mmCIF file of C-alpha atoms in Angstrom:
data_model
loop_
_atom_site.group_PDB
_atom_site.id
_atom_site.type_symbol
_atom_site.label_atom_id
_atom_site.label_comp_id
_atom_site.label_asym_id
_atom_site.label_seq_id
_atom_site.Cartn_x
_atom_site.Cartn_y
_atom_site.Cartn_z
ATOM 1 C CA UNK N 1 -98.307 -82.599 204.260
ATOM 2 C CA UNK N 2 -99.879 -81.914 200.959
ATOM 3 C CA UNK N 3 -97.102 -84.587 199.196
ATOM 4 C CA UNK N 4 -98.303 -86.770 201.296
ATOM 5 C CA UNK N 5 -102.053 -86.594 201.178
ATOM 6 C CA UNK N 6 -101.323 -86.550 197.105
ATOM 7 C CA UNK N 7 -99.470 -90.264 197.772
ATOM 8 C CA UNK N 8 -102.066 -91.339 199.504
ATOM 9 C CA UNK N 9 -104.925 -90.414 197.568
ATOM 10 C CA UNK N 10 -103.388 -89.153 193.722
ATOM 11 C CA UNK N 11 -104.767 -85.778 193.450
ATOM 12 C CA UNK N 12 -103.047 -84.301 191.023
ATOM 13 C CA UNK N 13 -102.455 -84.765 187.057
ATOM 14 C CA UNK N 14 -100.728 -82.405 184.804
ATOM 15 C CA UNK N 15 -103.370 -80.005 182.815
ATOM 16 C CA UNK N 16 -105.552 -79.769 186.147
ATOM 17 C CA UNK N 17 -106.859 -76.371 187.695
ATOM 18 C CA UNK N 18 -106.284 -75.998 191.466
ATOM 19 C CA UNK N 19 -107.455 -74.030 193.474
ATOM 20 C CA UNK N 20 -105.748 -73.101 197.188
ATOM 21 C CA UNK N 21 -107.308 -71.617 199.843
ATOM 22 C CA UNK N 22 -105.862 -70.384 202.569
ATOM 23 C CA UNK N 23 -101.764 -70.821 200.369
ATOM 24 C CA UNK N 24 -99.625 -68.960 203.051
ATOM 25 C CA UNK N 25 -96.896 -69.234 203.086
ATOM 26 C CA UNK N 26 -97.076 -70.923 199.634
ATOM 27 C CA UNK N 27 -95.773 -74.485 199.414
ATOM 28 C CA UNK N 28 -99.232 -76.175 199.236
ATOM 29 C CA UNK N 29 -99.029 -73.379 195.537
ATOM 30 C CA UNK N 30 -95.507 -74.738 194.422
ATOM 31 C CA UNK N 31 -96.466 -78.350 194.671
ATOM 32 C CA UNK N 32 -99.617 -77.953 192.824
ATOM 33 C CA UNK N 33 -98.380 -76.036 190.396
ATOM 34 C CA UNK N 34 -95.296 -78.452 189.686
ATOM 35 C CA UNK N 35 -97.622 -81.647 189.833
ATOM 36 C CA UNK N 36 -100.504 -79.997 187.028
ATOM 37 C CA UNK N 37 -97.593 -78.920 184.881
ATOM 38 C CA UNK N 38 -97.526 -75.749 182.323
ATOM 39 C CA UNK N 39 -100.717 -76.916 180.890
ATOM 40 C CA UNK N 40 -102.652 -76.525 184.442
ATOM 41 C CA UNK N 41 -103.432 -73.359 186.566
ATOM 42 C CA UNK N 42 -103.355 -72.435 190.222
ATOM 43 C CA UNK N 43 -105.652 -69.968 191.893
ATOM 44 C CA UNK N 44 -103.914 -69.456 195.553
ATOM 45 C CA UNK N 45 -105.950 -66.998 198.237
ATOM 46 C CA UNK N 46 -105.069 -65.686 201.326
ATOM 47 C CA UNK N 47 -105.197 -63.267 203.832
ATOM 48 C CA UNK N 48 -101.593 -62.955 204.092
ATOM 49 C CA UNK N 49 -98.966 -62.407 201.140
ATOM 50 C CA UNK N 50 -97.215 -65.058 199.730
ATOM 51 C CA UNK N 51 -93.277 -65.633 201.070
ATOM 52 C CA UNK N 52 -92.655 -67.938 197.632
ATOM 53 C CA UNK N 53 -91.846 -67.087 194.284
ATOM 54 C CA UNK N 54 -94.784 -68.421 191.466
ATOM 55 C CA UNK N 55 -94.331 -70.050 188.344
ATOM 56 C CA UNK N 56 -96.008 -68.942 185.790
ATOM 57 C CA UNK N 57 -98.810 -71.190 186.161
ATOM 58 C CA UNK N 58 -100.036 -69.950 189.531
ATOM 59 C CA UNK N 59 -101.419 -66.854 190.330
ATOM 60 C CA UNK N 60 -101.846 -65.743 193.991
ATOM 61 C CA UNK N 61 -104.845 -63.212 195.028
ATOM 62 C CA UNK N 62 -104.992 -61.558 198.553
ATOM 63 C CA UNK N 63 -108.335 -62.139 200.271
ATOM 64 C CA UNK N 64 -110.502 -63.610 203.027
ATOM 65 C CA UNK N 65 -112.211 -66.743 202.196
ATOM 66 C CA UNK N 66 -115.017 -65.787 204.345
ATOM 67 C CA UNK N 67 -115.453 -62.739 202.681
ATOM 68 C CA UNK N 68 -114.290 -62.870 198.923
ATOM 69 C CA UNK N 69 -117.297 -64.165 196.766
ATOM 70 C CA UNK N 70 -117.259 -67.202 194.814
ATOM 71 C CA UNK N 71 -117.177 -65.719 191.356
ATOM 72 C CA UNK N 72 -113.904 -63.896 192.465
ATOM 73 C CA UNK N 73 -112.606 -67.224 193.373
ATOM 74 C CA UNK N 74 -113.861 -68.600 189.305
ATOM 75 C CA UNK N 75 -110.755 -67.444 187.791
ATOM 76 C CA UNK N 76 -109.972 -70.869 186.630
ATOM 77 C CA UNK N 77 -112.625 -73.209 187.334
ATOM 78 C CA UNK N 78 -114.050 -75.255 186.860
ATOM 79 C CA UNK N 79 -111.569 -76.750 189.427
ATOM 80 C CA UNK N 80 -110.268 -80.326 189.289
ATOM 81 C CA UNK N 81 -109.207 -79.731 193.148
ATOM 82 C CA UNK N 82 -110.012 -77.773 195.451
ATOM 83 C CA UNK N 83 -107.814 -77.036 198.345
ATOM 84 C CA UNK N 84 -107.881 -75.339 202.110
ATOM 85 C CA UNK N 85 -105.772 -75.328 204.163
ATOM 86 C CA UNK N 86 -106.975 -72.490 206.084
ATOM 87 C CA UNK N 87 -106.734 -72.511 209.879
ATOM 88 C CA UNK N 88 -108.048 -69.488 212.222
ATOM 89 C CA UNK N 89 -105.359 -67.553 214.200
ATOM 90 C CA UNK N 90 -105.723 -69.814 217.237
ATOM 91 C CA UNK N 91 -106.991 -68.231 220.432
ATOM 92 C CA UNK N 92 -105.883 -70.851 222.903
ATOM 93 C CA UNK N 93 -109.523 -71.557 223.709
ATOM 94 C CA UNK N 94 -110.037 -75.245 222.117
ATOM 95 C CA UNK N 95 -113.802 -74.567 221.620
ATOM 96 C CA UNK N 96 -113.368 -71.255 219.915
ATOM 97 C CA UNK N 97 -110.071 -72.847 217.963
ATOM 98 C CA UNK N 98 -112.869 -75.957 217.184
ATOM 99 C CA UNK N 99 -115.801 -73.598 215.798
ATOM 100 C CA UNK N 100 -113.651 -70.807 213.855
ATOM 101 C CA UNK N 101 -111.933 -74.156 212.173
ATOM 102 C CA UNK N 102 -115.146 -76.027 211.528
ATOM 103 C CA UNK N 103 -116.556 -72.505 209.982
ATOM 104 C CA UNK N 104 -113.107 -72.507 207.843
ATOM 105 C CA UNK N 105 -113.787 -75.786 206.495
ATOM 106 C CA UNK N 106 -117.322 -75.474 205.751
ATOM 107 C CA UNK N 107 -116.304 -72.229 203.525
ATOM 108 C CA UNK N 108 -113.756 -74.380 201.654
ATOM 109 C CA UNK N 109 -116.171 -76.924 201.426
ATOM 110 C CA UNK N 110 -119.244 -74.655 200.182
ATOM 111 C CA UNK N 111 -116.916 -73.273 197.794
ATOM 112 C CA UNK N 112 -115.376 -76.751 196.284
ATOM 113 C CA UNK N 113 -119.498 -77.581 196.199
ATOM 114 C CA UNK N 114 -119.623 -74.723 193.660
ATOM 115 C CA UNK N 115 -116.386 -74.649 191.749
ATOM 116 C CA UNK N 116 -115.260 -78.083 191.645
ATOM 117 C CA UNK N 117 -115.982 -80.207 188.352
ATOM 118 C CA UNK N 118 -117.431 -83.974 188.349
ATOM 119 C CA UNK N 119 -114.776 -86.437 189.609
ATOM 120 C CA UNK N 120 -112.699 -84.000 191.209
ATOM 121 C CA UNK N 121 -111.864 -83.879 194.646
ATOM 122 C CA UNK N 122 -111.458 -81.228 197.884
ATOM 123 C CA UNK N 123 -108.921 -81.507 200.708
ATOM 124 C CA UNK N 124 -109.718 -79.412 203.665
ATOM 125 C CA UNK N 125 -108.066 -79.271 207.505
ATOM 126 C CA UNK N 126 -110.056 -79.146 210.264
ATOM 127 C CA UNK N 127 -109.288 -79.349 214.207
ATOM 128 C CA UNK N 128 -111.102 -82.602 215.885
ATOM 129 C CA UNK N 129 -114.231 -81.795 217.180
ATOM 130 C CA UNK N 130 -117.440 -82.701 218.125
ATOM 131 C CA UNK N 131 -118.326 -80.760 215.167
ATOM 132 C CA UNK N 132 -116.476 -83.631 212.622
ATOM 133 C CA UNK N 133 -119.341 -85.750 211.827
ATOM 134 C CA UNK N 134 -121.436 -82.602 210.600
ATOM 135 C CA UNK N 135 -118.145 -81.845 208.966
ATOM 136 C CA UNK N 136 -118.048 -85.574 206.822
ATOM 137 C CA UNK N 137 -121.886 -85.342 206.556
ATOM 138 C CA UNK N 138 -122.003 -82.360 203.673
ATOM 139 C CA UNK N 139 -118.965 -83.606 202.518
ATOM 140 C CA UNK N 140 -120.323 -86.739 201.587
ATOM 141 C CA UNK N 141 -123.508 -84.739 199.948
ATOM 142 C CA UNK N 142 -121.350 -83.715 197.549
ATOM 143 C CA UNK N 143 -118.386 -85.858 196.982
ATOM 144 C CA UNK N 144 -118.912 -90.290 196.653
ATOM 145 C CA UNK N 145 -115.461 -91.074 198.990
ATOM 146 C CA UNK N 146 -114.160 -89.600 201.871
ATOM 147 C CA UNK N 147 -110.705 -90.196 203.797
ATOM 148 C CA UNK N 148 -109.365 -89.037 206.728
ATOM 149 C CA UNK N 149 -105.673 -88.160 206.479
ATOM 150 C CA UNK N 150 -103.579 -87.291 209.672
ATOM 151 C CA UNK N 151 -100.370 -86.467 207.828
ATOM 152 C CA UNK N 152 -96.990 -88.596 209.863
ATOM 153 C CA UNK N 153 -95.374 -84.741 210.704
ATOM 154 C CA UNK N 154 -98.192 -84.023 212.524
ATOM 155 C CA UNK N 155 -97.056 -83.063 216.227
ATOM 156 C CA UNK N 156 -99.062 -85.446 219.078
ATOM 157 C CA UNK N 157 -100.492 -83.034 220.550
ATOM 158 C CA UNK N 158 -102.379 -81.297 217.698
ATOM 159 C CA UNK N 159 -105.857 -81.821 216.609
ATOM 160 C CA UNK N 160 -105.323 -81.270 212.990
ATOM 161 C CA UNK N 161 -107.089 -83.493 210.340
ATOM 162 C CA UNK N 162 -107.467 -83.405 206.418
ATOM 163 C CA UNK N 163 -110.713 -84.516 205.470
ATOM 164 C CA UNK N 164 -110.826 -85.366 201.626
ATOM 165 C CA UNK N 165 -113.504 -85.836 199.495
ATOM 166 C CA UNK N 166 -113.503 -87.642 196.082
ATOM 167 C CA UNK N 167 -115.145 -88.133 193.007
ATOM 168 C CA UNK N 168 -117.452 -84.921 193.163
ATOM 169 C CA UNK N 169 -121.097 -86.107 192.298
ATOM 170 C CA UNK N 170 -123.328 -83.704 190.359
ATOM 171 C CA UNK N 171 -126.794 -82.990 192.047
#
């Protein structure tokens, strides 16, 4: 998915720092890390351990996004991407799946607000909702383009979006 948001939109240029939200299992990590070369850095955060091997220019830390603070999250930034791909352990209640996503996103989002240099650019999932305008709206406070990206190996049946914002303005 991440390859081919990055076709799409060219996120990534070698030197860059990344940071990754939400990396399990880790390949969202890998291709940054590959893509900004040995002159950038990755940040990836999660909950859960990594299953993936890093190169030297990643470094993983285990967390909740909700609950680590930002300045644990500064390792490298300012950040010329930010990153989430963070989804909540589904319930199988669309409404509750809808909110706990939306409030994932709007983390990611408050964080890439904070950390993200001028000109770069966040890339954040979030289940359809009713809640998706509110969702665009403070992403365009902060970032001059948007695009929605519904990666091709997305199943059907799922709700999943990538909303990406670009060219980070500075208040």
């Amino acid at each position: 998915k991440l390859e081919e948001i990055d076709q799409r939109v060219r996120l990534f240029k070698p030197g860059m720092h990344v940071l990754d939200l939400g990396a399990a299992p880790g390949s969202w990590t890998l291709y940054a890390a590959e893509h900004v070369g040995r002159a950038g850095k990755v940040l990836a955060m999660d909950r859960s351990p990594l299953t993936v091997g890093l190169p030297p220019n990643a470094t993983f830390i285990l967390g909740d996004a909700l609950v680590l603070g930002n300045e644990e999250l500064a390792r490298f930034a300012p950040y010329d991407v930010v990153l989430s791909d963070m989804a909540p352990s589904t319930t199988g209640s669309k409404p509750t799946d809808q909110a706990r996503s939306f409030e994932l996103f709007m983390r990611g989002l408050a964080i890439a607000a904070t950390l993200v240099r001028k000109g770069g650019s966040f890339v954040g999932k979030i289940f359809m909702s009713e809640d998706l305008p509110l969702a665009r709206a403070e992403l365009r406070r902060t970032f001059a383009r948007e695009r929605l990206i519904r990666p091709e190996g997305t199943r059907s049946v799922s709700t999943e979006l990538f909303v990406v914002g670009m060219e980070r303005m500075i208040p």
